[in-house]
Amino acid sequence: MNKYYGLKPGTVRKQELEHTAIVRDVAARGMVLLEHDGTLPLKEKSKIALYGSGARNTVFCGLGAASFTSREEVTIEEGLERAGIKVTSKAYLERYATTIQAEEDTYYALMRETAKESLIAGVVRMYGEPFVPGPQLVITEEDLKESSEASVAVFVISRTAGEGADRKPVEGDYLLSTEEKKNLRILSSNFEKVIVLLNVVGQMDTSYIRSLPNLGALIFIGQAAGVTGLAVADILTGKVNPEGKLVDTWAEKYEDYPNAENFAGMNGNLDDEVYSEGVYVGYRYFDTFGITPAYPFGYGLSYTGFSITTETVYKENSQIVIDAAVTNTGDQYEGRETIQVYVSAPDGEMEKAYQELKGFEKTDILKAGETQKLQIAVDIRSLACYSEKKAAWILEKGDYLVRVGNSSRNTSVAAILRVEEEILCEQCRNLCMPEWKIEEISPENEAHCYSEKEVGEIAGAKLLRVVKEDVRAIVHDYKAPVWEKRENREQCSKESHVFFENAGDKGGETQNLLRFEDVITGKTSLDNFVNALTAEEMSCLCVGNAGEEDATFVTYGSGNTKTDSVIPMAPGTCDTTRNLIQSRGIPNMHMSDGGSGLRLLSEFEVDREGNLLTEGVISVRNVSKIIGGDYIKDRINHSVYEQYTTGLPMATLLAQTWDRECWRKCGEIEGKEMQMFHIELWLAPSMNIHRNPLCGRNFEYYSEDPVITGECALAVIKAIQSYRCAGVTMKHFACNNQEDNRHATNVHISERALREIYLKGFEIAVKKAAPIAMMSSYNLLNGIHTANHYELLTCIAREEWGFDGMIMTDWGTTSQDDHDMHKYKASTCAGCIRAGNDLIMPGSRSDIESLYAAEKAGEITMEEMRICSKRIISTMIKLEAGRL
């Protein structure tokens, strides 16, 4: 009989309530106040007129892998009413909700037609063609009469995006729709103040909103899972004073972004993506090229004010240390401020961005008039740039300006670091080089965002000298790939046949085989165990269990247990093989999607024999609307269980807290729930850079900046993996920066831009948090699939950074189905093993057969298969030991 970890319907654990309260607080602290004239906070029992698509039809998360399965989803309307705010526009909201419901019914009827082929086909179509409401209802005179008691109007603008498709710079997406503009004009003409809430996935054009004559406030609330409405109410009523800071640059217009014209399909080419902006991504571009944004990186207002004073800057233990004081200069509200440290490097052989974020710290809650002293330490090594010419991270000669402030456009020069001779920080070798020289933009003769006060600040700044002794030089040693060891290749091939003949299952005779528990108990070594595995066994081990019979059932055990544990979860989140449970006792690892929380089946059905009857695809957000009814077949005679988890704020919103404690708390929530539901690997965090605001999956990623990305991820990772039975899978490694044609896009990028921008966040997380696993991306990188990229996966991640965990592919990377119509074909199974990509997911029978055939043909060796197998089993041992 199978064992389940779900709860009986209606069972609400204390932990669930505690976790919900935590994410409500975190979500509010990540929301960013963009404009404010003193209208907020709302007074107790205020009356407001509430309009807009997201008022009642609030968007809680993006589409795809980062959806969630929380018990409750509180809309903005409901959240405000729970907070004691009276909503006067009920008739409009009801009429609009009825209109949207009719549109949804039509949309899901179409999806239902596709689902007749298979439910998963309907889900795939829903991913590629997400529901978008039609034109908004225009506010009428009758609506205004209904809301005449209110002096303040709140207008909620909603957008969604997700996996499989990018956004577009068109009305109703990046731009306001005609109806939204018309409604805003009506509200502006009929109410004393208008508050606009952006219930959106990322940046959008705010120029029209900012032109409203009586705009009271503009807030980027993002999407905060089930607590969105509650967190919004906390902000509007002043229960939480806004403290979030942007982690992206919001442009005056889309065309201001450096890759606006050639991002994804904007230039008509989805096959080849040229990163011609080089290192000038986000604020690095805007600040260096002197382009004024609508809202700069690091920006965010509060209901109170703050002053920042740099007290001293000094050098200590290979670090630059900044001591600063923050004072709440207001006289009414308590609040928090974030100190941000940027460094401007001198141009030398390499052009540099005007400034780069190097450190930050956030205050405690400060009462009016209260002061707190903070200390920020910046590693001198982190100031280095990557020289392709020298294949090294170096500090070029010149003066480095240390800037302290509360956004990229509001800093003061606090110190000068003088490097009098070039310093080698890290000697690498040229890796992942482009097929041709990338023609990158240059800031030559461009106007930086200098301010006039800077001249005086530089003249009076403290001078610190940096010498070679301040940085210990690192020189990397790279091992030759196995396939280059030609003299050993023939011997390895012969060994494979010897092991196949003398080990493995023989007609069910498993009593003399080494088993997984022998390694756990110390009876044999891991090396001996792996060496005893046959090519056939390792072909199964290195492939996920999607191709196995009854793949819906996810079992856990060491082969000698009488009861298997079944964890009903999302489609595609298949686990490692079950084929070796009985013969070798090798357990399979359970994995769960969900960048916004574990994505399990919130409700599932089991018959009297203990068989799971509910398809995993049911966990996909809104799939129940495709089914069009209750997917539980028999609630009377069958057992029904619940698996509600805590929905987290979208990753960008989480990053906008700039708060390591918030990040830690969210990581602990994931770790506790993984432990409860027996999930070994969380398929997150997603750590790709916001290269362009139109990427459909940006909400699932943290920021345009690699330092914020790395710091946020490492805090989450450390917290999750403090529960030793739980591990993360940071993804997508690397340059998964668009969704259109994501499986077959060839990214062309310079090595410097790759290392400084797109890999740096991963590097920070690996070196400081030691993640257990990593996932490669779908795209090609300079002509080679990342899944097959030895230099990326082995030379950089393992040999340079010291990553010692397991690497897996993204789902279906080796499938040719989606590549027949594209310029570039899929990655190969053999290529994955050769590159050091240990686990091919979700796996298929053809993947297993392909690996076995590749070994027999000499395309891969037994040594390469053992290396990958050892890393998979080592990961299992770490997680198994954590549960014991």
mmCIF file with all atom_site columns, N, CA and C in Angstrom, residues 131-188:
data_model
loop_
_atom_site.group_PDB
_atom_site.id
_atom_site.type_symbol
_atom_site.label_atom_id
_atom_site.label_alt_id
_atom_site.label_comp_id
_atom_site.label_asym_id
_atom_site.label_entity_id
_atom_site.label_seq_id
_atom_site.pdbx_PDB_ins_code
_atom_site.Cartn_x
_atom_site.Cartn_y
_atom_site.Cartn_z
_atom_site.occupancy
_atom_site.B_iso_or_equiv
_atom_site.pdbx_formal_charge
_atom_site.auth_seq_id
_atom_site.auth_comp_id
_atom_site.auth_asym_id
_atom_site.auth_atom_id
_atom_site.pdbx_PDB_model_num
ATOM 1   N N  . PHE A 1 131 ? -4.527  33.602 -21.414 1.00 0.00 ? 131 PHE A N  1
ATOM 2   C CA . PHE A 1 131 ? -5.751  34.396 -21.436 1.00 0.00 ? 131 PHE A CA 1
ATOM 3   C C  . PHE A 1 131 ? -5.434  35.864 -21.194 1.00 0.00 ? 131 PHE A C  1
ATOM 4   N N  . VAL A 1 132 ? -5.924  36.716 -22.057 1.00 0.00 ? 132 VAL A N  1
ATOM 5   C CA . VAL A 1 132 ? -5.784  38.167 -21.920 1.00 0.00 ? 132 VAL A CA 1
ATOM 6   C C  . VAL A 1 132 ? -7.186  38.773 -21.988 1.00 0.00 ? 132 VAL A C  1
ATOM 7   N N  . PRO A 1 133 ? -7.610  39.456 -20.917 1.00 0.00 ? 133 PRO A N  1
ATOM 8   C CA . PRO A 1 133 ? -8.958  40.055 -20.942 1.00 0.00 ? 133 PRO A CA 1
ATOM 9   C C  . PRO A 1 133 ? -9.100  41.045 -22.094 1.00 0.00 ? 133 PRO A C  1
ATOM 10  N N  . GLY A 1 134 ? -10.307 41.180 -22.578 1.00 0.00 ? 134 GLY A N  1
ATOM 11  C CA . GLY A 1 134 ? -10.574 42.140 -23.639 1.00 0.00 ? 134 GLY A CA 1
ATOM 12  C C  . GLY A 1 134 ? -10.518 43.565 -23.120 1.00 0.00 ? 134 GLY A C  1
ATOM 13  N N  . PRO A 1 135 ? -10.931 44.529 -23.945 1.00 0.00 ? 135 PRO A N  1
ATOM 14  C CA . PRO A 1 135 ? -10.898 45.938 -23.532 1.00 0.00 ? 135 PRO A CA 1
ATOM 15  C C  . PRO A 1 135 ? -11.664 46.164 -22.238 1.00 0.00 ? 135 PRO A C  1
ATOM 16  N N  . GLN A 1 136 ? -11.098 47.022 -21.390 1.00 0.00 ? 136 GLN A N  1
ATOM 17  C CA . GLN A 1 136 ? -11.748 47.313 -20.119 1.00 0.00 ? 136 GLN A CA 1
ATOM 18  C C  . GLN A 1 136 ? -13.080 48.022 -20.339 1.00 0.00 ? 136 GLN A C  1
ATOM 19  N N  . LEU A 1 137 ? -13.983 47.818 -19.397 1.00 0.00 ? 137 LEU A N  1
ATOM 20  C CA . LEU A 1 137 ? -15.227 48.573 -19.428 1.00 0.00 ? 137 LEU A CA 1
ATOM 21  C C  . LEU A 1 137 ? -14.930 50.028 -19.090 1.00 0.00 ? 137 LEU A C  1
ATOM 22  N N  . VAL A 1 138 ? -15.461 50.928 -19.869 1.00 0.00 ? 138 VAL A N  1
ATOM 23  C CA . VAL A 1 138 ? -15.256 52.344 -19.601 1.00 0.00 ? 138 VAL A CA 1
ATOM 24  C C  . VAL A 1 138 ? -16.195 52.774 -18.481 1.00 0.00 ? 138 VAL A C  1
ATOM 25  N N  . ILE A 1 139 ? -15.662 53.548 -17.557 1.00 0.00 ? 139 ILE A N  1
ATOM 26  C CA . ILE A 1 139 ? -16.430 54.016 -16.403 1.00 0.00 ? 139 ILE A CA 1
ATOM 27  C C  . ILE A 1 139 ? -17.509 54.991 -16.872 1.00 0.00 ? 139 ILE A C  1
ATOM 28  N N  . THR A 1 140 ? -18.728 54.765 -16.417 1.00 0.00 ? 140 THR A N  1
ATOM 29  C CA . THR A 1 140 ? -19.870 55.574 -16.861 1.00 0.00 ? 140 THR A CA 1
ATOM 30  C C  . THR A 1 140 ? -20.270 56.611 -15.802 1.00 0.00 ? 140 THR A C  1
ATOM 31  N N  . GLU A 1 141 ? -21.199 57.483 -16.182 1.00 0.00 ? 141 GLU A N  1
ATOM 32  C CA . GLU A 1 141 ? -21.730 58.468 -15.241 1.00 0.00 ? 141 GLU A CA 1
ATOM 33  C C  . GLU A 1 141 ? -22.422 57.781 -14.072 1.00 0.00 ? 141 GLU A C  1
ATOM 34  N N  . GLU A 1 142 ? -23.117 56.670 -14.357 1.00 0.00 ? 142 GLU A N  1
ATOM 35  C CA . GLU A 1 142 ? -23.782 55.928 -13.292 1.00 0.00 ? 142 GLU A CA 1
ATOM 36  C C  . GLU A 1 142 ? -22.758 55.375 -12.297 1.00 0.00 ? 142 GLU A C  1
ATOM 37  N N  . ASP A 1 143 ? -21.644 54.902 -12.824 1.00 0.00 ? 143 ASP A N  1
ATOM 38  C CA . ASP A 1 143 ? -20.581 54.379 -11.948 1.00 0.00 ? 143 ASP A CA 1
ATOM 39  C C  . ASP A 1 143 ? -20.055 55.482 -11.037 1.00 0.00 ? 143 ASP A C  1
ATOM 40  N N  . LEU A 1 144 ? -19.865 56.653 -11.598 1.00 0.00 ? 144 LEU A N  1
ATOM 41  C CA . LEU A 1 144 ? -19.353 57.772 -10.812 1.00 0.00 ? 144 LEU A CA 1
ATOM 42  C C  . LEU A 1 144 ? -20.343 58.198 -9.731  1.00 0.00 ? 144 LEU A C  1
ATOM 43  N N  . LYS A 1 145 ? -21.622 58.158 -10.051 1.00 0.00 ? 145 LYS A N  1
ATOM 44  C CA . LYS A 1 145 ? -22.635 58.497 -9.061  1.00 0.00 ? 145 LYS A CA 1
ATOM 45  C C  . LYS A 1 145 ? -22.584 57.514 -7.894  1.00 0.00 ? 145 LYS A C  1
ATOM 46  N N  . GLU A 1 146 ? -22.414 56.244 -8.229  1.00 0.00 ? 146 GLU A N  1
ATOM 47  C CA . GLU A 1 146 ? -22.345 55.215 -7.190  1.00 0.00 ? 146 GLU A CA 1
ATOM 48  C C  . GLU A 1 146 ? -21.186 55.478 -6.234  1.00 0.00 ? 146 GLU A C  1
ATOM 49  N N  . SER A 1 147 ? -20.104 56.049 -6.768  1.00 0.00 ? 147 SER A N  1
ATOM 50  C CA . SER A 1 147 ? -18.899 56.258 -5.965  1.00 0.00 ? 147 SER A CA 1
ATOM 51  C C  . SER A 1 147 ? -18.752 57.687 -5.458  1.00 0.00 ? 147 SER A C  1
ATOM 52  N N  . SER A 1 148 ? -19.831 58.428 -5.441  1.00 0.00 ? 148 SER A N  1
ATOM 53  C CA . SER A 1 148 ? -19.755 59.847 -5.093  1.00 0.00 ? 148 SER A CA 1
ATOM 54  C C  . SER A 1 148 ? -19.306 60.097 -3.650  1.00 0.00 ? 148 SER A C  1
ATOM 55  N N  . GLU A 1 149 ? -19.456 59.089 -2.785  1.00 0.00 ? 149 GLU A N  1
ATOM 56  C CA . GLU A 1 149 ? -19.025 59.256 -1.391  1.00 0.00 ? 149 GLU A CA 1
ATOM 57  C C  . GLU A 1 149 ? -17.506 59.296 -1.259  1.00 0.00 ? 149 GLU A C  1
ATOM 58  N N  . ALA A 1 150 ? -16.810 58.751 -2.231  1.00 0.00 ? 150 ALA A N  1
ATOM 59  C CA . ALA A 1 150 ? -15.357 58.643 -2.150  1.00 0.00 ? 150 ALA A CA 1
ATOM 60  C C  . ALA A 1 150 ? -14.672 59.851 -2.774  1.00 0.00 ? 150 ALA A C  1
ATOM 61  N N  . SER A 1 151 ? -13.577 60.287 -2.159  1.00 0.00 ? 151 SER A N  1
ATOM 62  C CA . SER A 1 151 ? -12.771 61.365 -2.725  1.00 0.00 ? 151 SER A CA 1
ATOM 63  C C  . SER A 1 151 ? -11.505 60.828 -3.380  1.00 0.00 ? 151 SER A C  1
ATOM 64  N N  . VAL A 1 152 ? -11.197 59.561 -3.093  1.00 0.00 ? 152 VAL A N  1
ATOM 65  C CA . VAL A 1 152 ? -9.997  58.919 -3.644  1.00 0.00 ? 152 VAL A CA 1
ATOM 66  C C  . VAL A 1 152 ? -10.407 57.731 -4.495  1.00 0.00 ? 152 VAL A C  1
ATOM 67  N N  . ALA A 1 153 ? -9.817  57.639 -5.682  1.00 0.00 ? 153 ALA A N  1
ATOM 68  C CA . ALA A 1 153 ? -10.033 56.482 -6.557  1.00 0.00 ? 153 ALA A CA 1
ATOM 69  C C  . ALA A 1 153 ? -8.754  55.658 -6.614  1.00 0.00 ? 153 ALA A C  1
ATOM 70  N N  . VAL A 1 154 ? -8.914  54.355 -6.582  1.00 0.00 ? 154 VAL A N  1
ATOM 71  C CA . VAL A 1 154 ? -7.775  53.424 -6.731  1.00 0.00 ? 154 VAL A CA 1
ATOM 72  C C  . VAL A 1 154 ? -7.992  52.648 -8.021  1.00 0.00 ? 154 VAL A C  1
ATOM 73  N N  . PHE A 1 155 ? -6.999  52.682 -8.897  1.00 0.00 ? 155 PHE A N  1
ATOM 74  C CA . PHE A 1 155 ? -7.091  52.028 -10.206 1.00 0.00 ? 155 PHE A CA 1
ATOM 75  C C  . PHE A 1 155 ? -6.003  50.973 -10.297 1.00 0.00 ? 155 PHE A C  1
ATOM 76  N N  . VAL A 1 156 ? -6.398  49.725 -10.546 1.00 0.00 ? 156 VAL A N  1
ATOM 77  C CA . VAL A 1 156 ? -5.453  48.597 -10.561 1.00 0.00 ? 156 VAL A CA 1
ATOM 78  C C  . VAL A 1 156 ? -5.207  48.145 -11.994 1.00 0.00 ? 156 VAL A C  1
ATOM 79  N N  . ILE A 1 157 ? -3.956  48.235 -12.425 1.00 0.00 ? 157 ILE A N  1
ATOM 80  C CA . ILE A 1 157 ? -3.552  47.789 -13.756 1.00 0.00 ? 157 ILE A CA 1
ATOM 81  C C  . ILE A 1 157 ? -2.892  46.425 -13.619 1.00 0.00 ? 157 ILE A C  1
ATOM 82  N N  . SER A 1 158 ? -3.399  45.433 -14.338 1.00 0.00 ? 158 SER A N  1
ATOM 83  C CA . SER A 1 158 ? -2.861  44.071 -14.240 1.00 0.00 ? 158 SER A CA 1
ATOM 84  C C  . SER A 1 158 ? -2.297  43.604 -15.571 1.00 0.00 ? 158 SER A C  1
ATOM 85  N N  . ARG A 1 159 ? -1.260  42.819 -15.483 1.00 0.00 ? 159 ARG A N  1
ATOM 86  C CA . ARG A 1 159 ? -0.665  42.156 -16.639 1.00 0.00 ? 159 ARG A CA 1
ATOM 87  C C  . ARG A 1 159 ? -0.193  40.773 -16.200 1.00 0.00 ? 159 ARG A C  1
ATOM 88  N N  . THR A 1 160 ? -0.181  39.858 -17.138 1.00 0.00 ? 160 THR A N  1
ATOM 89  C CA . THR A 1 160 ? 0.396   38.548 -16.845 1.00 0.00 ? 160 THR A CA 1
ATOM 90  C C  . THR A 1 160 ? 1.391   38.188 -17.931 1.00 0.00 ? 160 THR A C  1
ATOM 91  N N  . ALA A 1 161 ? 2.243   37.247 -17.640 1.00 0.00 ? 161 ALA A N  1
ATOM 92  C CA . ALA A 1 161 ? 3.227   36.734 -18.595 1.00 0.00 ? 161 ALA A CA 1
ATOM 93  C C  . ALA A 1 161 ? 3.674   35.387 -18.055 1.00 0.00 ? 161 ALA A C  1
ATOM 94  N N  . GLY A 1 162 ? 4.486   34.693 -18.823 1.00 0.00 ? 162 GLY A N  1
ATOM 95  C CA . GLY A 1 162 ? 4.915   33.406 -18.304 1.00 0.00 ? 162 GLY A CA 1
ATOM 96  C C  . GLY A 1 162 ? 5.770   32.603 -19.250 1.00 0.00 ? 162 GLY A C  1
ATOM 97  N N  . GLU A 1 163 ? 5.960   31.393 -18.849 1.00 0.00 ? 163 GLU A N  1
ATOM 98  C CA . GLU A 1 163 ? 6.830   30.453 -19.543 1.00 0.00 ? 163 GLU A CA 1
ATOM 99  C C  . GLU A 1 163 ? 6.328   30.197 -20.959 1.00 0.00 ? 163 GLU A C  1
ATOM 100 N N  . GLY A 1 164 ? 7.231   30.291 -21.926 1.00 0.00 ? 164 GLY A N  1
ATOM 101 C CA . GLY A 1 164 ? 6.899   29.920 -23.292 1.00 0.00 ? 164 GLY A CA 1
ATOM 102 C C  . GLY A 1 164 ? 6.614   31.053 -24.237 1.00 0.00 ? 164 GLY A C  1
ATOM 103 N N  . ALA A 1 165 ? 6.455   32.287 -23.730 1.00 0.00 ? 165 ALA A N  1
ATOM 104 C CA . ALA A 1 165 ? 6.159   33.415 -24.617 1.00 0.00 ? 165 ALA A CA 1
ATOM 105 C C  . ALA A 1 165 ? 6.657   34.709 -23.990 1.00 0.00 ? 165 ALA A C  1
ATOM 106 N N  . ASP A 1 166 ? 7.190   35.602 -24.828 1.00 0.00 ? 166 ASP A N  1
ATOM 107 C CA . ASP A 1 166 ? 7.656   36.894 -24.348 1.00 0.00 ? 166 ASP A CA 1
ATOM 108 C C  . ASP A 1 166 ? 6.549   37.936 -24.441 1.00 0.00 ? 166 ASP A C  1
ATOM 109 N N  . ARG A 1 167 ? 6.737   39.012 -23.705 1.00 0.00 ? 167 ARG A N  1
ATOM 110 C CA . ARG A 1 167 ? 5.804   40.131 -23.764 1.00 0.00 ? 167 ARG A CA 1
ATOM 111 C C  . ARG A 1 167 ? 6.040   40.927 -25.055 1.00 0.00 ? 167 ARG A C  1
ATOM 112 N N  . LYS A 1 168 ? 5.159   41.907 -25.291 1.00 0.00 ? 168 LYS A N  1
ATOM 113 C CA . LYS A 1 168 ? 5.272   42.732 -26.488 1.00 0.00 ? 168 LYS A CA 1
ATOM 114 C C  . LYS A 1 168 ? 5.129   44.213 -26.110 1.00 0.00 ? 168 LYS A C  1
ATOM 115 N N  . PRO A 1 169 ? 5.819   45.100 -26.813 1.00 0.00 ? 169 PRO A N  1
ATOM 116 C CA . PRO A 1 169 ? 5.718   46.535 -26.526 1.00 0.00 ? 169 PRO A CA 1
ATOM 117 C C  . PRO A 1 169 ? 4.491   47.149 -27.188 1.00 0.00 ? 169 PRO A C  1
ATOM 118 N N  . VAL A 1 170 ? 3.336   46.638 -26.825 1.00 0.00 ? 170 VAL A N  1
ATOM 119 C CA . VAL A 1 170 ? 2.082   47.053 -27.461 1.00 0.00 ? 170 VAL A CA 1
ATOM 120 C C  . VAL A 1 170 ? 1.077   47.453 -26.392 1.00 0.00 ? 170 VAL A C  1
ATOM 121 N N  . GLU A 1 171 ? -0.012  48.090 -26.827 1.00 0.00 ? 171 GLU A N  1
ATOM 122 C CA . GLU A 1 171 ? -1.074  48.468 -25.913 1.00 0.00 ? 171 GLU A CA 1
ATOM 123 C C  . GLU A 1 171 ? -1.674  47.223 -25.251 1.00 0.00 ? 171 GLU A C  1
ATOM 124 N N  . GLY A 1 172 ? -1.933  47.351 -23.978 1.00 0.00 ? 172 GLY A N  1
ATOM 125 C CA . GLY A 1 172 ? -2.483  46.224 -23.229 1.00 0.00 ? 172 GLY A CA 1
ATOM 126 C C  . GLY A 1 172 ? -1.418  45.310 -22.666 1.00 0.00 ? 172 GLY A C  1
ATOM 127 N N  . ASP A 1 173 ? -0.158  45.585 -22.986 1.00 0.00 ? 173 ASP A N  1
ATOM 128 C CA . ASP A 1 173 ? 0.950   44.808 -22.433 1.00 0.00 ? 173 ASP A CA 1
ATOM 129 C C  . ASP A 1 173 ? 1.961   45.790 -21.824 1.00 0.00 ? 173 ASP A C  1
ATOM 130 N N  . TYR A 1 174 ? 3.039   46.082 -22.525 1.00 0.00 ? 174 TYR A N  1
ATOM 131 C CA . TYR A 1 174 ? 4.011   47.038 -21.994 1.00 0.00 ? 174 TYR A CA 1
ATOM 132 C C  . TYR A 1 174 ? 3.424   48.447 -21.941 1.00 0.00 ? 174 TYR A C  1
ATOM 133 N N  . LEU A 1 175 ? 2.515   48.736 -22.851 1.00 0.00 ? 175 LEU A N  1
ATOM 134 C CA . LEU A 1 175 ? 1.860   50.042 -22.919 1.00 0.00 ? 175 LEU A CA 1
ATOM 135 C C  . LEU A 1 175 ? 0.449   49.965 -22.346 1.00 0.00 ? 175 LEU A C  1
ATOM 136 N N  . LEU A 1 176 ? -0.034  51.083 -21.850 1.00 0.00 ? 176 LEU A N  1
ATOM 137 C CA . LEU A 1 176 ? -1.426  51.147 -21.410 1.00 0.00 ? 176 LEU A CA 1
ATOM 138 C C  . LEU A 1 176 ? -2.346  50.988 -22.611 1.00 0.00 ? 176 LEU A C  1
ATOM 139 N N  . SER A 1 177 ? -3.500  50.386 -22.382 1.00 0.00 ? 177 SER A N  1
ATOM 140 C CA . SER A 1 177 ? -4.491  50.281 -23.446 1.00 0.00 ? 177 SER A CA 1
ATOM 141 C C  . SER A 1 177 ? -5.249  51.609 -23.563 1.00 0.00 ? 177 SER A C  1
ATOM 142 N N  . THR A 1 178 ? -5.934  51.777 -24.674 1.00 0.00 ? 178 THR A N  1
ATOM 143 C CA . THR A 1 178 ? -6.743  52.980 -24.885 1.00 0.00 ? 178 THR A CA 1
ATOM 144 C C  . THR A 1 178 ? -7.786  53.129 -23.789 1.00 0.00 ? 178 THR A C  1
ATOM 145 N N  . GLU A 1 179 ? -8.411  52.026 -23.411 1.00 0.00 ? 179 GLU A N  1
ATOM 146 C CA . GLU A 1 179 ? -9.458  52.065 -22.379 1.00 0.00 ? 179 GLU A CA 1
ATOM 147 C C  . GLU A 1 179 ? -8.875  52.412 -21.013 1.00 0.00 ? 179 GLU A C  1
ATOM 148 N N  . GLU A 1 180 ? -7.690  51.889 -20.716 1.00 0.00 ? 180 GLU A N  1
ATOM 149 C CA . GLU A 1 180 ? -7.054  52.229 -19.434 1.00 0.00 ? 180 GLU A CA 1
ATOM 150 C C  . GLU A 1 180 ? -6.772  53.728 -19.356 1.00 0.00 ? 180 GLU A C  1
ATOM 151 N N  . LYS A 1 181 ? -6.262  54.292 -20.445 1.00 0.00 ? 181 LYS A N  1
ATOM 152 C CA . LYS A 1 181 ? -6.002  55.740 -20.470 1.00 0.00 ? 181 LYS A CA 1
ATOM 153 C C  . LYS A 1 181 ? -7.305  56.526 -20.285 1.00 0.00 ? 181 LYS A C  1
ATOM 154 N N  . LYS A 1 182 ? -8.358  56.092 -20.976 1.00 0.00 ? 182 LYS A N  1
ATOM 155 C CA . LYS A 1 182 ? -9.636  56.800 -20.884 1.00 0.00 ? 182 LYS A CA 1
ATOM 156 C C  . LYS A 1 182 ? -10.175 56.744 -19.464 1.00 0.00 ? 182 LYS A C  1
ATOM 157 N N  . ASN A 1 183 ? -10.103 55.581 -18.828 1.00 0.00 ? 183 ASN A N  1
ATOM 158 C CA . ASN A 1 183 ? -10.595 55.459 -17.456 1.00 0.00 ? 183 ASN A CA 1
ATOM 159 C C  . ASN A 1 183 ? -9.770  56.303 -16.489 1.00 0.00 ? 183 ASN A C  1
ATOM 160 N N  . LEU A 1 184 ? -8.470  56.356 -16.701 1.00 0.00 ? 184 LEU A N  1
ATOM 161 C CA . LEU A 1 184 ? -7.627  57.181 -15.844 1.00 0.00 ? 184 LEU A CA 1
ATOM 162 C C  . LEU A 1 184 ? -7.969  58.662 -15.999 1.00 0.00 ? 184 LEU A C  1
ATOM 163 N N  . ARG A 1 185 ? -8.272  59.089 -17.209 1.00 0.00 ? 185 ARG A N  1
ATOM 164 C CA . ARG A 1 185 ? -8.679  60.478 -17.432 1.00 0.00 ? 185 ARG A CA 1
ATOM 165 C C  . ARG A 1 185 ? -9.991  60.781 -16.702 1.00 0.00 ? 185 ARG A C  1
ATOM 166 N N  . ILE A 1 186 ? -10.923 59.842 -16.795 1.00 0.00 ? 186 ILE A N  1
ATOM 167 C CA . ILE A 1 186 ? -12.218 60.019 -16.128 1.00 0.00 ? 186 ILE A CA 1
ATOM 168 C C  . ILE A 1 186 ? -12.023 60.127 -14.616 1.00 0.00 ? 186 ILE A C  1
ATOM 169 N N  . LEU A 1 187 ? -11.222 59.247 -14.057 1.00 0.00 ? 187 LEU A N  1
ATOM 170 C CA . LEU A 1 187 ? -10.993 59.265 -12.613 1.00 0.00 ? 187 LEU A CA 1
ATOM 171 C C  . LEU A 1 187 ? -10.280 60.543 -12.193 1.00 0.00 ? 187 LEU A C  1
ATOM 172 N N  . SER A 1 188 ? -9.312  60.954 -12.989 1.00 0.00 ? 188 SER A N  1
ATOM 173 C CA . SER A 1 188 ? -8.558  62.159 -12.665 1.00 0.00 ? 188 SER A CA 1
ATOM 174 C C  . SER A 1 188 ? -9.441  63.403 -12.681 1.00 0.00 ? 188 SER A C  1
#
